[in-house]
Amino acid sequence: IKQWYQRRVRAATMPYAKFTALIHKNLPEMGFPVTPAHVSMGFWGLMALWTAVGVIGSAFLTNFLGILYPAWQSYKCEKERKPASQWLAYWIIYSLFFLVEISPSLVAKIPCYYTIKLGILLWCMYPGVGNGADLVYSNAIRPALHMLDGVMGDNPKGKKGGSGGGMGDRKGSLNGDLSALGGAQPKMTKSNSKDSLSGKGKGPKL
């Protein structure tokens, strides 16, 4: 059970596992064994307590932890040409939090807002199957964006052809106006065209 629990803790804190491992490496002797799992639990417990109490800097701390690791992983995906679907979904979710925070009064009404935000963002950073970015985006955000895309699409139903459909009508009206102004238009025959070219056609005599 202890080994299973330590694996779960290590996997859950994998986004910042190198940082917590660095803390564990530089810890002084405490008289009792301290594992990396203990350091991870202590670090994230302190972050949760910090943001839950609402100490000054909670917003900055949450945003800093929510940007640093995902930005680095996005860079690594671009550099190594790896699939970046998780991080694309992550930044969409992060932008939704940003939209909520435009209204400080709304944030103030949500208890432990920054703790909840930090927990969701850490879940979305999880580097394995079942991470929050894939689940939240595919099950909630993507269907909503798909509906919005259908409403705001460039070619809504019932409007086929755009402005090109009216060209025939304008042509017909233009021809009708010309025929109304000039009467019946004379047809050009071969004999008339030859006479006009040779000068044999009817014309004023001098």
mmCIF file of C-alpha atoms in Angstrom:
data_model
loop_
_atom_site.group_PDB
_atom_site.id
_atom_site.type_symbol
_atom_site.label_atom_id
_atom_site.label_comp_id
_atom_site.label_asym_id
_atom_site.label_seq_id
_atom_site.Cartn_x
_atom_site.Cartn_y
_atom_site.Cartn_z
ATOM 1 C CA ILE A 1 0.000 0.000 0.000
ATOM 2 C CA LYS A 2 2.825 2.381 0.862
ATOM 3 C CA GLN A 3 4.568 1.772 -2.470
ATOM 4 C CA TRP A 4 1.297 2.233 -4.374
ATOM 5 C CA TYR A 5 0.627 5.472 -2.501
ATOM 6 C CA GLN A 6 4.118 6.786 -3.209
ATOM 7 C CA ARG A 7 3.736 5.981 -6.915
ATOM 8 C CA ARG A 8 0.421 7.809 -6.994
ATOM 9 C CA VAL A 9 1.887 10.851 -5.253
ATOM 10 C CA ARG A 10 4.927 10.860 -7.524
ATOM 11 C CA ALA A 11 2.727 10.623 -10.621
ATOM 12 C CA ALA A 12 0.386 13.339 -9.396
ATOM 13 C CA THR A 13 3.280 15.761 -8.811
ATOM 14 C CA MET A 14 5.162 14.822 -11.967
ATOM 15 C CA PRO A 15 4.789 18.314 -13.549
ATOM 16 C CA TYR A 16 7.099 19.729 -10.855
ATOM 17 C CA ALA A 17 8.806 16.500 -9.773
ATOM 18 C CA LYS A 18 12.278 17.829 -10.637
ATOM 19 C CA PHE A 19 11.713 20.860 -8.445
ATOM 20 C CA THR A 20 10.550 18.812 -5.465
ATOM 21 C CA ALA A 21 13.432 16.374 -6.045
ATOM 22 C CA LEU A 22 15.825 19.320 -5.865
ATOM 23 C CA ILE A 23 14.276 20.371 -2.557
ATOM 24 C CA HIS A 24 14.590 16.817 -1.257
ATOM 25 C CA LYS A 25 18.227 16.666 -2.294
ATOM 26 C CA ASN A 26 19.125 19.837 -0.382
ATOM 27 C CA LEU A 27 17.175 19.113 2.789
ATOM 28 C CA PRO A 28 19.251 18.967 5.986
ATOM 29 C CA GLU A 29 19.238 15.916 8.242
ATOM 30 C CA MET A 30 16.004 15.765 10.244
ATOM 31 C CA GLY A 31 16.506 12.623 12.322
ATOM 32 C CA PHE A 32 13.814 10.662 10.433
ATOM 33 C CA PRO A 33 13.584 9.427 6.851
ATOM 34 C CA VAL A 34 12.153 11.896 4.355
ATOM 35 C CA THR A 35 11.232 10.585 0.908
ATOM 36 C CA PRO A 36 10.538 12.582 -2.292
ATOM 37 C CA ALA A 37 6.870 11.708 -1.816
ATOM 38 C CA HIS A 38 6.917 13.472 1.573
ATOM 39 C CA VAL A 39 8.471 16.564 0.007
ATOM 40 C CA SER A 40 5.878 16.591 -2.783
ATOM 41 C CA MET A 41 3.018 16.246 -0.333
ATOM 42 C CA GLY A 42 4.433 18.988 1.870
ATOM 43 C CA PHE A 43 5.032 21.363 -1.048
ATOM 44 C CA TRP A 44 1.595 21.023 -2.607
ATOM 45 C CA GLY A 45 -0.068 21.022 0.799
ATOM 46 C CA LEU A 46 1.630 24.343 1.529
ATOM 47 C CA MET A 47 0.501 25.709 -1.854
ATOM 48 C CA ALA A 48 -3.075 24.594 -1.185
ATOM 49 C CA LEU A 49 -3.046 26.185 2.284
ATOM 50 C CA TRP A 50 -1.495 29.391 0.925
ATOM 51 C CA THR A 51 -4.150 29.821 -1.773
ATOM 52 C CA ALA A 52 -7.054 28.696 0.437
ATOM 53 C CA VAL A 53 -6.299 31.203 3.190
ATOM 54 C CA GLY A 54 -6.000 33.990 0.629
ATOM 55 C CA VAL A 55 -2.566 35.240 1.605
ATOM 56 C CA ILE A 56 -1.158 38.079 -0.489
ATOM 57 C CA GLY A 57 0.316 36.649 -3.668
ATOM 58 C CA SER A 58 -2.131 33.757 -4.076
ATOM 59 C CA ALA A 59 -3.152 34.898 -7.558
ATOM 60 C CA PHE A 60 0.454 35.399 -8.645
ATOM 61 C CA LEU A 61 1.551 32.037 -7.239
ATOM 62 C CA THR A 62 -1.307 30.178 -8.939
ATOM 63 C CA ASN A 63 -0.675 31.853 -12.291
ATOM 64 C CA PHE A 64 3.088 31.320 -12.014
ATOM 65 C CA LEU A 65 2.710 27.589 -11.358
ATOM 66 C CA GLY A 66 0.011 27.378 -14.024
ATOM 67 C CA ILE A 67 2.188 28.984 -16.729
ATOM 68 C CA LEU A 68 5.811 27.935 -16.109
ATOM 69 C CA TYR A 69 5.652 24.168 -16.657
ATOM 70 C CA PRO A 70 3.031 24.188 -19.472
ATOM 71 C CA ALA A 71 4.959 26.887 -21.345
ATOM 72 C CA TRP A 72 8.140 24.805 -21.134
ATOM 73 C CA GLN A 73 6.340 21.661 -22.297
ATOM 74 C CA SER A 74 4.760 23.554 -25.203
ATOM 75 C CA TYR A 75 8.238 24.676 -26.235
ATOM 76 C CA LYS A 76 9.536 21.092 -25.981
ATOM 77 C CA CYS A 77 6.711 19.813 -28.172
ATOM 78 C CA GLU A 78 7.452 22.456 -30.791
ATOM 79 C CA LYS A 79 11.181 21.758 -30.666
ATOM 80 C CA GLU A 80 10.903 17.975 -30.859
ATOM 81 C CA ARG A 81 7.903 17.971 -33.233
ATOM 82 C CA LYS A 82 5.755 16.062 -30.753
ATOM 83 C CA PRO A 83 1.936 16.131 -30.662
ATOM 84 C CA ALA A 84 0.797 19.114 -28.619
ATOM 85 C CA SER A 85 -2.939 18.445 -28.364
ATOM 86 C CA GLN A 86 -2.803 18.267 -24.559
ATOM 87 C CA TRP A 87 -1.168 21.672 -24.283
ATOM 88 C CA LEU A 88 -3.466 23.270 -26.851
ATOM 89 C CA ALA A 89 -6.402 22.074 -24.740
ATOM 90 C CA TYR A 90 -4.606 23.250 -21.590
ATOM 91 C CA TRP A 91 -4.215 26.820 -22.850
ATOM 92 C CA ILE A 92 -7.887 26.949 -23.857
ATOM 93 C CA ILE A 93 -8.858 25.910 -20.321
ATOM 94 C CA TYR A 94 -6.428 28.437 -18.870
ATOM 95 C CA SER A 95 -7.953 31.191 -21.021
ATOM 96 C CA LEU A 96 -11.387 30.363 -19.567
ATOM 97 C CA PHE A 97 -10.019 30.957 -16.065
ATOM 98 C CA PHE A 98 -8.635 34.266 -17.318
ATOM 99 C CA LEU A 99 -12.091 35.264 -18.579
ATOM 100 C CA VAL A 100 -13.591 34.480 -15.173
ATOM 101 C CA GLU A 101 -10.950 36.593 -13.436
ATOM 102 C CA ILE A 102 -11.891 39.666 -15.483
ATOM 103 C CA SER A 103 -14.652 40.115 -12.880
ATOM 104 C CA PRO A 104 -13.028 40.358 -9.411
ATOM 105 C CA SER A 105 -16.456 40.377 -7.769
ATOM 106 C CA LEU A 106 -17.232 36.972 -9.284
ATOM 107 C CA VAL A 107 -13.915 35.546 -8.100
ATOM 108 C CA ALA A 108 -14.577 36.881 -4.602
ATOM 109 C CA LYS A 109 -17.884 34.982 -4.454
ATOM 110 C CA ILE A 110 -16.243 31.605 -5.185
ATOM 111 C CA PRO A 111 -14.731 30.102 -2.010
ATOM 112 C CA CYS A 112 -11.144 28.878 -2.348
ATOM 113 C CA TYR A 113 -11.134 29.925 -5.989
ATOM 114 C CA TYR A 114 -7.350 29.875 -6.425
ATOM 115 C CA THR A 115 -7.050 26.509 -4.686
ATOM 116 C CA ILE A 116 -9.642 25.032 -7.040
ATOM 117 C CA LYS A 117 -7.917 26.645 -10.012
ATOM 118 C CA LEU A 118 -4.508 25.307 -9.005
ATOM 119 C CA GLY A 119 -5.892 21.801 -8.504
ATOM 120 C CA ILE A 120 -7.617 21.770 -11.907
ATOM 121 C CA LEU A 121 -4.530 23.117 -13.665
ATOM 122 C CA LEU A 122 -2.312 20.490 -12.030
ATOM 123 C CA TRP A 123 -4.766 17.816 -13.135
ATOM 124 C CA CYS A 124 -4.609 19.217 -16.672
ATOM 125 C CA MET A 125 -0.783 19.072 -16.565
ATOM 126 C CA TYR A 126 -0.802 15.371 -15.691
ATOM 127 C CA PRO A 127 1.393 13.726 -18.360
ATOM 128 C CA GLY A 128 -0.561 10.524 -18.787
ATOM 129 C CA VAL A 129 -3.804 9.056 -20.025
ATOM 130 C CA GLY A 130 -6.820 10.604 -18.361
ATOM 131 C CA ASN A 131 -5.307 14.021 -17.786
ATOM 132 C CA GLY A 132 -7.719 16.858 -17.165
ATOM 133 C CA ALA A 133 -6.881 18.786 -20.326
ATOM 134 C CA ASP A 134 -8.040 15.983 -22.615
ATOM 135 C CA LEU A 135 -11.083 15.033 -20.549
ATOM 136 C CA VAL A 136 -12.410 18.545 -19.904
ATOM 137 C CA TYR A 137 -11.788 19.718 -23.466
ATOM 138 C CA SER A 138 -13.235 16.679 -25.251
ATOM 139 C CA ASN A 139 -16.295 16.286 -22.999
ATOM 140 C CA ALA A 140 -17.258 19.893 -22.230
ATOM 141 C CA ILE A 141 -15.390 22.622 -24.083
ATOM 142 C CA ARG A 142 -15.167 21.095 -27.546
ATOM 143 C CA PRO A 143 -18.938 20.372 -27.865
ATOM 144 C CA ALA A 144 -19.706 23.926 -26.708
ATOM 145 C CA LEU A 145 -17.243 25.414 -29.207
ATOM 146 C CA HIS A 146 -18.667 23.180 -31.931
ATOM 147 C CA MET A 147 -22.171 24.556 -31.278
ATOM 148 C CA LEU A 148 -20.819 28.109 -31.256
ATOM 149 C CA ASP A 149 -18.999 27.464 -34.525
ATOM 150 C CA GLY A 150 -22.255 26.274 -36.096
ATOM 151 C CA VAL A 151 -24.062 29.437 -34.972
ATOM 152 C CA MET A 152 -21.328 31.837 -36.077
ATOM 153 C CA GLY A 153 -20.273 29.967 -39.249
ATOM 154 C CA ASP A 154 -19.447 31.896 -42.431
ATOM 155 C CA ASN A 155 -21.922 29.899 -44.568
ATOM 156 C CA PRO A 156 -25.160 29.465 -42.597
ATOM 157 C CA LYS A 157 -27.847 27.200 -44.015
ATOM 158 C CA GLY A 158 -30.314 28.753 -46.422
ATOM 159 C CA LYS A 159 -27.814 31.177 -47.932
ATOM 160 C CA LYS A 160 -26.195 29.351 -50.801
ATOM 161 C CA GLY A 161 -24.236 31.070 -53.474
ATOM 162 C CA GLY A 162 -23.708 34.301 -51.578
ATOM 163 C CA SER A 163 -23.865 37.459 -53.678
ATOM 164 C CA GLY A 164 -23.251 35.590 -56.950
ATOM 165 C CA GLY A 165 -26.889 34.468 -57.122
ATOM 166 C CA GLY A 166 -28.082 37.998 -57.932
ATOM 167 C CA MET A 167 -25.916 38.485 -61.015
ATOM 168 C CA GLY A 168 -28.396 36.798 -63.340
ATOM 169 C CA ASP A 169 -31.222 38.972 -62.040
ATOM 170 C CA ARG A 170 -29.185 42.125 -62.498
ATOM 171 C CA LYS A 171 -28.261 41.009 -66.026
ATOM 172 C CA GLY A 172 -31.885 40.401 -66.922
ATOM 173 C CA SER A 173 -32.996 43.751 -65.550
ATOM 174 C CA LEU A 174 -30.188 45.498 -67.409
ATOM 175 C CA ASN A 175 -31.158 43.883 -70.717
ATOM 176 C CA GLY A 176 -34.763 44.764 -70.091
ATOM 177 C CA ASP A 177 -33.868 48.400 -69.465
ATOM 178 C CA LEU A 178 -31.831 48.569 -72.685
ATOM 179 C CA SER A 179 -34.620 47.060 -74.752
ATOM 180 C CA ALA A 180 -37.115 49.467 -73.217
ATOM 181 C CA LEU A 181 -34.960 52.472 -74.032
ATOM 182 C CA GLY A 182 -33.935 51.544 -77.596
ATOM 183 C CA GLY A 183 -36.869 49.467 -78.701
ATOM 184 C CA ALA A 184 -36.213 46.329 -80.657
ATOM 185 C CA GLN A 185 -32.562 46.020 -81.444
ATOM 186 C CA PRO A 186 -31.824 45.402 -85.169
ATOM 187 C CA LYS A 187 -30.158 42.135 -85.964
ATOM 188 C CA MET A 188 -26.884 42.252 -87.872
ATOM 189 C CA THR A 189 -26.922 39.951 -90.893
ATOM 190 C CA LYS A 190 -24.097 38.896 -93.133
ATOM 191 C CA SER A 191 -25.325 41.049 -96.060
ATOM 192 C CA ASN A 192 -25.625 44.111 -93.879
ATOM 193 C CA SER A 193 -22.140 43.602 -92.481
ATOM 194 C CA LYS A 194 -20.702 43.195 -96.027
ATOM 195 C CA ASP A 195 -22.489 46.290 -97.305
ATOM 196 C CA SER A 196 -21.293 48.330 -94.403
ATOM 197 C CA LEU A 197 -17.724 47.241 -94.969
ATOM 198 C CA SER A 198 -17.773 47.846 -98.770
ATOM 199 C CA GLY A 199 -19.619 51.138 -98.550
ATOM 200 C CA LYS A 200 -22.652 49.851 -100.480
ATOM 201 C CA GLY A 201 -24.991 50.294 -97.715
ATOM 202 C CA LYS A 202 -27.653 52.947 -97.666
ATOM 203 C CA GLY A 203 -26.341 56.280 -96.632
ATOM 204 C CA PRO A 204 -26.804 59.972 -97.308
ATOM 205 C CA LYS A 205 -25.995 61.036 -100.858
ATOM 206 C CA LEU A 206 -23.731 64.022 -101.250
#
